[in-house]
């Protein structure tokens, strides 16, 4: 039986997902012994926790090399199409995204793999479209990061959609792809293609999301700054007759008391920060990626150690729900969450935070 709708189209006002658990460290750059190791059994256990709790999606990060430091953070990471396929068999309801660097993966390879996961998962697949920013990773493939990657992505997604829809082989002649006799069967269960997202701070990425994505992820330094991002992408989508849901990413420390949460945040993200990895990550993000506002680099170093510069949710279950409510009030549709150790911390979050979110009207299940 084909699923009626993707989990991200479900009834909860504020959707929740888990981000970056396919990679060593997750988003945290820390040397604490409990840091996330991202072994397969770890991913399997945490995916099951999130699935049983009713969270909407699992979102992996696409990394081909790490950021050095003492831990070589994110050097160990699972490829996202095969990761999603494995978890599709082990889960029942949660959405499964695959993250792809457009210039590094041919659109027909992506189309076939994406459709495969959509069939395995019974319509729960999703695609996170990334054009790429890290020159060292691109060099591993003998490529450079160009300045027209979103132009390439335009052709890339159009080829995938057309391959799913066309009953007959077709030729495609573009600036970046010259293809003959294109066919891709089976098509995805979701039509015209699985749900799509991208993360973008600058105009080219947001314009691309407005035309081709269902959801866009954006960061902010302060919650009050978030509304401007929502208004911006909403207006861009409206200009092309579409609607795009806006999400954000947060790193979480949830404990019984505020003091306990703040103490642990200080411990792992300041006292035990992997300083070399933080320096390398911040340098590359600032130079090559248009993903954060300028204040993030000058005032919030702890946030890069704690969660790659994302917004921190630090405190009691009540404090976390209060912050999430404020984020929703800015117009956000949901958030992807990261933890120092997903298996250890997700159960407490799900047991204590989700009921409070239901009481607050953010979720119905």
GROMACS .gro file of C-alpha atoms in nm:
model
  365
    1UNK     CA    1   0.000   0.000   0.000
    2UNK     CA    2   0.140   0.341  -0.096
    3UNK     CA    3   0.168   0.590   0.189
    4UNK     CA    4  -0.087   0.871   0.159
    5UNK     CA    5   0.159   1.149   0.240
    6UNK     CA    6   0.519   1.206   0.338
    7UNK     CA    7   0.572   1.244   0.716
    8UNK     CA    8   0.673   1.609   0.668
    9UNK     CA    9   0.322   1.675   0.540
   10UNK     CA   10   0.165   1.539   0.861
   11UNK     CA   11  -0.055   1.723   1.114
   12UNK     CA   12   0.199   1.854   1.364
   13UNK     CA   13   0.234   2.234   1.358
   14UNK     CA   14   0.606   2.212   1.435
   15UNK     CA   15   0.795   1.921   1.281
   16UNK     CA   16   1.106   1.766   1.435
   17UNK     CA   17   1.391   1.568   1.291
   18UNK     CA   18   1.737   1.439   1.376
   19UNK     CA   19   2.035   1.579   1.187
   20UNK     CA   20   2.385   1.452   1.112
   21UNK     CA   21   2.382   1.128   1.308
   22UNK     CA   22   2.540   0.948   1.010
   23UNK     CA   23   2.868   1.132   1.081
   24UNK     CA   24   3.122   1.101   1.360
   25UNK     CA   25   3.061   1.372   1.618
   26UNK     CA   26   2.728   1.472   1.468
   27UNK     CA   27   2.762   1.849   1.467
   28UNK     CA   28   2.956   1.870   1.796
   29UNK     CA   29   3.332   1.930   1.787
   30UNK     CA   30   3.429   1.798   2.127
   31UNK     CA   31   3.669   1.552   2.287
   32UNK     CA   32   3.437   1.423   2.560
   33UNK     CA   33   3.447   1.042   2.580
   34UNK     CA   34   3.073   1.010   2.517
   35UNK     CA   35   3.099   1.197   2.185
   36UNK     CA   36   2.902   1.043   1.900
   37UNK     CA   37   3.091   0.770   1.711
   38UNK     CA   38   2.830   0.710   1.440
   39UNK     CA   39   2.876   0.334   1.424
   40UNK     CA   40   2.600   0.156   1.234
   41UNK     CA   41   2.446   0.012   1.550
   42UNK     CA   42   2.439   0.365   1.695
   43UNK     CA   43   2.250   0.492   1.390
   44UNK     CA   44   2.012   0.198   1.401
   45UNK     CA   45   1.931   0.248   1.769
   46UNK     CA   46   1.880   0.623   1.742
   47UNK     CA   47   1.670   0.595   1.429
   48UNK     CA   48   1.444   0.352   1.613
   49UNK     CA   49   1.408   0.591   1.907
   50UNK     CA   50   1.312   0.880   1.678
   51UNK     CA   51   1.075   0.665   1.473
   52UNK     CA   52   0.889   0.524   1.774
   53UNK     CA   53   0.859   0.871   1.927
   54UNK     CA   54   0.687   1.007   1.616
   55UNK     CA   55   0.956   1.246   1.493
   56UNK     CA   56   0.911   1.336   1.127
   57UNK     CA   57   1.251   1.295   0.963
   58UNK     CA   58   1.612   1.181   0.969
   59UNK     CA   59   1.850   1.413   0.782
   60UNK     CA   60   2.210   1.306   0.715
   61UNK     CA   61   2.506   1.527   0.638
   62UNK     CA   62   2.711   1.458   0.323
   63UNK     CA   63   3.079   1.461   0.415
   64UNK     CA   64   3.374   1.314   0.229
   65UNK     CA   65   3.649   1.424   0.469
   66UNK     CA   66   3.664   1.564   0.818
   67UNK     CA   67   3.785   1.885   0.979
   68UNK     CA   68   4.097   1.751   1.149
   69UNK     CA   69   4.167   1.842   1.508
   70UNK     CA   70   4.217   1.577   1.774
   71UNK     CA   71   3.905   1.385   1.675
   72UNK     CA   72   3.910   1.412   1.295
   73UNK     CA   73   3.545   1.504   1.334
   74UNK     CA   74   3.310   1.386   1.055
   75UNK     CA   75   3.585   1.200   0.873
   76UNK     CA   76   3.390   0.883   0.954
   77UNK     CA   77   3.051   0.918   0.786
   78UNK     CA   78   2.808   0.692   0.605
   79UNK     CA   79   2.712   0.765   0.243
   80UNK     CA   80   2.359   0.895   0.256
   81UNK     CA   81   2.171   0.693  -0.010
   82UNK     CA   82   2.282   0.357   0.127
   83UNK     CA   83   2.239   0.485   0.485
   84UNK     CA   84   1.877   0.580   0.411
   85UNK     CA   85   1.810   0.249   0.237
   86UNK     CA   86   1.932   0.056   0.540
   87UNK     CA   87   1.726   0.260   0.783
   88UNK     CA   88   1.419   0.237   0.560
   89UNK     CA   89   1.396  -0.133   0.639
   90UNK     CA   90   1.447  -0.076   1.012
   91UNK     CA   91   1.187   0.201   1.057
   92UNK     CA   92   0.814   0.233   0.999
   93UNK     CA   93   0.699   0.594   0.980
   94UNK     CA   94   0.984   0.846   0.985
   95UNK     CA   95   1.095   1.034   0.673
   96UNK     CA   96   1.439   0.945   0.536
   97UNK     CA   97   1.640   1.211   0.358
   98UNK     CA   98   1.945   1.168   0.141
   99UNK     CA   99   2.193   1.453   0.107
  100UNK     CA  100   2.372   1.490  -0.224
  101UNK     CA  101   2.637   1.725  -0.363
  102UNK     CA  102   2.500   1.800  -0.710
  103UNK     CA  103   2.835   1.832  -0.896
  104UNK     CA  104   2.960   1.501  -0.754
  105UNK     CA  105   2.661   1.277  -0.835
  106UNK     CA  106   2.515   1.227  -1.181
  107UNK     CA  107   2.141   1.303  -1.192
  108UNK     CA  108   2.051   0.959  -1.329
  109UNK     CA  109   2.245   0.787  -1.052
  110UNK     CA  110   2.063   1.008  -0.802
  111UNK     CA  111   1.725   0.940  -0.966
  112UNK     CA  112   1.770   0.564  -0.951
  113UNK     CA  113   1.897   0.561  -0.592
  114UNK     CA  114   1.631   0.803  -0.471
  115UNK     CA  115   1.349   0.605  -0.630
  116UNK     CA  116   1.490   0.285  -0.481
  117UNK     CA  117   1.476   0.426  -0.128
  118UNK     CA  118   1.128   0.565  -0.191
  119UNK     CA  119   1.007   0.215  -0.279
  120UNK     CA  120   1.187   0.048   0.011
  121UNK     CA  121   1.042   0.301   0.255
  122UNK     CA  122   0.693   0.308   0.102
  123UNK     CA  123   0.704   0.675   0.011
  124UNK     CA  124   0.914   0.815   0.297
  125UNK     CA  125   1.217   0.929   0.095
  126UNK     CA  126   1.336   1.286   0.066
  127UNK     CA  127   1.623   1.463  -0.107
  128UNK     CA  128   1.844   1.732   0.045
  129UNK     CA  129   2.003   1.915  -0.248
  130UNK     CA  130   2.346   2.064  -0.174
  131UNK     CA  131   2.561   2.232  -0.435
  132UNK     CA  132   2.877   2.213  -0.227
  133UNK     CA  133   3.116   2.457  -0.064
  134UNK     CA  134   3.423   2.267   0.060
  135UNK     CA  135   3.708   2.287  -0.194
  136UNK     CA  136   3.912   2.013  -0.024
  137UNK     CA  137   3.627   1.766  -0.068
  138UNK     CA  138   3.577   1.860  -0.431
  139UNK     CA  139   3.951   1.817  -0.490
  140UNK     CA  140   3.916   1.454  -0.381
  141UNK     CA  141   3.700   1.407  -0.691
  142UNK     CA  142   3.928   1.607  -0.915
  143UNK     CA  143   3.685   1.898  -0.925
  144UNK     CA  144   3.672   2.258  -0.812
  145UNK     CA  145   3.379   2.442  -0.657
  146UNK     CA  146   3.242   2.657  -0.936
  147UNK     CA  147   3.040   2.976  -0.912
  148UNK     CA  148   2.747   2.841  -1.115
  149UNK     CA  149   2.657   2.535  -0.916
  150UNK     CA  150   2.292   2.638  -0.882
  151UNK     CA  151   2.268   2.669  -1.260
  152UNK     CA  152   2.392   2.312  -1.278
  153UNK     CA  153   2.145   2.211  -1.007
  154UNK     CA  154   1.864   2.355  -1.220
  155UNK     CA  155   1.939   2.109  -1.498
  156UNK     CA  156   2.010   1.831  -1.247
  157UNK     CA  157   1.668   1.834  -1.080
  158UNK     CA  158   1.486   1.887  -1.409
  159UNK     CA  159   1.650   1.572  -1.548
  160UNK     CA  160   1.539   1.371  -1.245
  161UNK     CA  161   1.179   1.489  -1.261
  162UNK     CA  162   1.157   1.437  -1.635
  163UNK     CA  163   1.311   1.090  -1.607
  164UNK     CA  164   1.040   0.992  -1.360
  165UNK     CA  165   0.759   1.137  -1.570
  166UNK     CA  166   0.857   1.038  -1.923
  167UNK     CA  167   0.719   0.713  -2.061
  168UNK     CA  168   0.965   0.716  -2.350
  169UNK     CA  169   1.343   0.767  -2.358
  170UNK     CA  170   1.440   1.129  -2.417
  171UNK     CA  171   1.748   1.332  -2.499
  172UNK     CA  172   1.859   1.623  -2.283
  173UNK     CA  173   2.087   1.891  -2.418
  174UNK     CA  174   2.194   2.149  -2.163
  175UNK     CA  175   2.496   2.348  -2.062
  176UNK     CA  176   2.605   2.098  -1.797
  177UNK     CA  177   2.452   1.770  -1.919
  178UNK     CA  178   2.426   1.624  -2.269
  179UNK     CA  179   2.231   1.299  -2.235
  180UNK     CA  180   2.093   1.055  -2.492
  181UNK     CA  181   1.804   0.814  -2.457
  182UNK     CA  182   1.738   0.889  -2.091
  183UNK     CA  183   1.514   0.648  -1.900
  184UNK     CA  184   1.482   0.576  -1.526
  185UNK     CA  185   1.251   0.305  -1.397
  186UNK     CA  186   1.095   0.268  -1.153
  187UNK     CA  187   0.989   0.626  -1.089
  188UNK     CA  188   0.955   0.737  -0.729
  189UNK     CA  189   0.633   0.653  -0.549
  190UNK     CA  190   0.594   1.021  -0.465
  191UNK     CA  191   0.500   1.230  -0.767
  192UNK     CA  192   0.635   1.419  -0.943
  193UNK     CA  193   0.937   1.339  -0.721
  194UNK     CA  194   1.010   1.286  -0.350
  195UNK     CA  195   1.002   1.589  -0.122
  196UNK     CA  196   1.307   1.812  -0.157
  197UNK     CA  197   1.493   2.056   0.064
  198UNK     CA  198   1.807   2.262   0.063
  199UNK     CA  199   1.993   2.484   0.307
  200UNK     CA  200   2.073   2.833   0.188
  201UNK     CA  201   2.157   3.172   0.334
  202UNK     CA  202   2.231   3.358   0.012
  203UNK     CA  203   2.011   3.466  -0.279
  204UNK     CA  204   2.114   3.200  -0.536
  205UNK     CA  205   2.030   2.912  -0.302
  206UNK     CA  206   1.706   3.067  -0.187
  207UNK     CA  207   1.596   3.139  -0.541
  208UNK     CA  208   1.667   2.777  -0.626
  209UNK     CA  209   1.464   2.659  -0.327
  210UNK     CA  210   1.179   2.887  -0.429
  211UNK     CA  211   1.165   2.716  -0.769
  212UNK     CA  212   1.244   2.355  -0.684
  213UNK     CA  213   1.229   2.271  -0.312
  214UNK     CA  214   0.950   2.204  -0.067
  215UNK     CA  215   1.154   2.310   0.236
  216UNK     CA  216   1.451   2.535   0.308
  217UNK     CA  217   1.681   2.530   0.610
  218UNK     CA  218   1.820   2.858   0.740
  219UNK     CA  219   2.022   2.952   1.047
  220UNK     CA  220   1.998   3.257   1.273
  221UNK     CA  221   2.203   3.395   1.559
  222UNK     CA  222   1.905   3.511   1.765
  223UNK     CA  223   1.549   3.382   1.747
  224UNK     CA  224   1.417   3.731   1.678
  225UNK     CA  225   1.634   3.743   1.365
  226UNK     CA  226   1.458   3.440   1.224
  227UNK     CA  227   1.145   3.607   1.095
  228UNK     CA  228   1.338   3.801   0.830
  229UNK     CA  229   1.460   3.474   0.679
  230UNK     CA  230   1.108   3.331   0.670
  231UNK     CA  231   0.971   3.644   0.506
  232UNK     CA  232   1.251   3.642   0.251
  233UNK     CA  233   1.203   3.286   0.132
  234UNK     CA  234   0.822   3.315   0.148
  235UNK     CA  235   0.834   3.616  -0.082
  236UNK     CA  236   1.076   3.448  -0.322
  237UNK     CA  237   0.850   3.142  -0.345
  238UNK     CA  238   0.537   3.352  -0.391
  239UNK     CA  239   0.695   3.526  -0.690
  240UNK     CA  240   0.703   3.190  -0.872
  241UNK     CA  241   0.365   3.075  -0.742
  242UNK     CA  242   0.492   2.829  -0.483
  243UNK     CA  243   0.507   2.777  -0.107
  244UNK     CA  244   0.823   2.668   0.073
  245UNK     CA  245   0.833   2.564   0.438
  246UNK     CA  246   1.123   2.710   0.637
  247UNK     CA  247   1.314   2.501   0.893
  248UNK     CA  248   1.615   2.558   1.113
  249UNK     CA  249   1.882   2.348   1.287
  250UNK     CA  250   1.950   2.347   1.663
  251UNK     CA  251   2.192   2.168   1.892
  252UNK     CA  252   2.032   2.048   2.214
  253UNK     CA  253   2.132   1.996   2.576
  254UNK     CA  254   1.818   1.908   2.772
  255UNK     CA  255   1.847   1.827   3.143
  256UNK     CA  256   1.632   1.826   3.456
  257UNK     CA  257   1.769   2.162   3.571
  258UNK     CA  258   1.889   2.470   3.386
  259UNK     CA  259   2.217   2.465   3.575
  260UNK     CA  260   2.287   2.105   3.482
  261UNK     CA  261   2.224   2.180   3.113
  262UNK     CA  262   2.441   2.492   3.112
  263UNK     CA  263   2.721   2.313   3.300
  264UNK     CA  264   2.729   2.032   3.046
  265UNK     CA  265   2.718   2.274   2.753
  266UNK     CA  266   3.015   2.461   2.897
  267UNK     CA  267   3.195   2.131   2.961
  268UNK     CA  268   3.168   1.979   2.615
  269UNK     CA  269   3.166   2.296   2.400
  270UNK     CA  270   3.420   2.509   2.589
  271UNK     CA  271   3.634   2.305   2.827
  272UNK     CA  272   3.654   2.002   2.596
  273UNK     CA  273   3.614   2.169   2.257
  274UNK     CA  274   3.827   2.024   1.980
  275UNK     CA  275   3.991   2.358   1.912
  276UNK     CA  276   4.175   2.252   1.599
  277UNK     CA  277   3.858   2.120   1.438
  278UNK     CA  278   3.663   2.431   1.541
  279UNK     CA  279   3.927   2.659   1.389
  280UNK     CA  280   3.931   2.465   1.063
  281UNK     CA  281   3.553   2.445   1.036
  282UNK     CA  282   3.501   2.814   1.110
  283UNK     CA  283   3.775   2.916   0.866
  284UNK     CA  284   3.628   2.715   0.581
  285UNK     CA  285   3.268   2.811   0.653
  286UNK     CA  286   3.357   3.179   0.668
  287UNK     CA  287   3.564   3.169   0.349
  288UNK     CA  288   3.369   2.933   0.127
  289UNK     CA  289   3.013   2.887   0.257
  290UNK     CA  290   2.742   3.149   0.272
  291UNK     CA  291   2.565   2.975   0.561
  292UNK     CA  292   2.579   3.205   0.866
  293UNK     CA  293   2.543   3.572   0.942
  294UNK     CA  294   2.865   3.755   1.027
  295UNK     CA  295   2.787   3.773   1.398
  296UNK     CA  296   2.796   3.396   1.424
  297UNK     CA  297   3.170   3.394   1.354
  298UNK     CA  298   3.265   3.680   1.584
  299UNK     CA  299   3.043   3.625   1.888
  300UNK     CA  300   2.945   3.261   1.904
  301UNK     CA  301   3.252   3.036   1.885
  302UNK     CA  302   3.098   2.807   2.148
  303UNK     CA  303   2.812   2.739   1.910
  304UNK     CA  304   3.054   2.608   1.647
  305UNK     CA  305   3.204   2.366   1.897
  306UNK     CA  306   2.860   2.282   2.029
  307UNK     CA  307   2.680   2.241   1.698
  308UNK     CA  308   2.856   2.383   1.391
  309UNK     CA  309   2.722   2.733   1.450
  310UNK     CA  310   2.356   2.636   1.480
  311UNK     CA  311   2.122   2.780   1.744
  312UNK     CA  312   2.157   2.626   2.094
  313UNK     CA  313   1.860   2.485   2.282
  314UNK     CA  314   2.004   2.459   2.632
  315UNK     CA  315   1.799   2.395   2.944
  316UNK     CA  316   1.509   2.215   3.103
  317UNK     CA  317   1.230   2.054   2.898
  318UNK     CA  318   1.017   2.359   2.973
  319UNK     CA  319   1.289   2.596   2.850
  320UNK     CA  320   1.336   2.393   2.533
  321UNK     CA  321   0.963   2.405   2.456
  322UNK     CA  322   0.954   2.778   2.525
  323UNK     CA  323   1.238   2.835   2.277
  324UNK     CA  324   1.079   2.610   2.015
  325UNK     CA  325   0.752   2.798   2.054
  326UNK     CA  326   0.933   3.126   1.994
  327UNK     CA  327   1.099   2.979   1.684
  328UNK     CA  328   0.762   2.862   1.553
  329UNK     CA  329   0.618   3.206   1.619
  330UNK     CA  330   0.879   3.351   1.382
  331UNK     CA  331   0.721   3.142   1.108
  332UNK     CA  332   0.937   2.828   1.112
  333UNK     CA  333   0.774   2.496   1.029
  334UNK     CA  334   1.019   2.279   1.220
  335UNK     CA  335   1.373   2.206   1.330
  336UNK     CA  336   1.641   1.944   1.283
  337UNK     CA  337   1.808   1.859   1.613
  338UNK     CA  338   2.154   1.739   1.708
  339UNK     CA  339   2.295   1.605   2.034
  340UNK     CA  340   2.637   1.514   2.171
  341UNK     CA  341   2.517   1.153   2.181
  342UNK     CA  342   2.185   1.077   2.014
  343UNK     CA  343   2.130   0.737   2.175
  344UNK     CA  344   2.188   0.871   2.526
  345UNK     CA  345   1.996   1.198   2.491
  346UNK     CA  346   1.708   1.136   2.249
  347UNK     CA  347   1.504   0.922   2.494
  348UNK     CA  348   1.498   1.198   2.758
  349UNK     CA  349   1.410   1.458   2.495
  350UNK     CA  350   1.128   1.248   2.354
  351UNK     CA  351   0.991   1.145   2.694
  352UNK     CA  352   0.998   1.491   2.849
  353UNK     CA  353   0.985   1.750   2.569
  354UNK     CA  354   0.732   1.600   2.329
  355UNK     CA  355   0.445   1.585   2.584
  356UNK     CA  356   0.506   1.952   2.668
  357UNK     CA  357   0.502   2.039   2.299
  358UNK     CA  358   0.164   1.870   2.270
  359UNK     CA  359   0.036   2.066   2.568
  360UNK     CA  360   0.163   2.387   2.406
  361UNK     CA  361  -0.016   2.310   2.080
  362UNK     CA  362   0.301   2.257   1.875
  363UNK     CA  363   0.226   1.892   1.812
  364UNK     CA  364  -0.076   1.663   1.817
  365UNK     CA  365   0.118   1.336   1.837
   0.00000   0.00000   0.00000
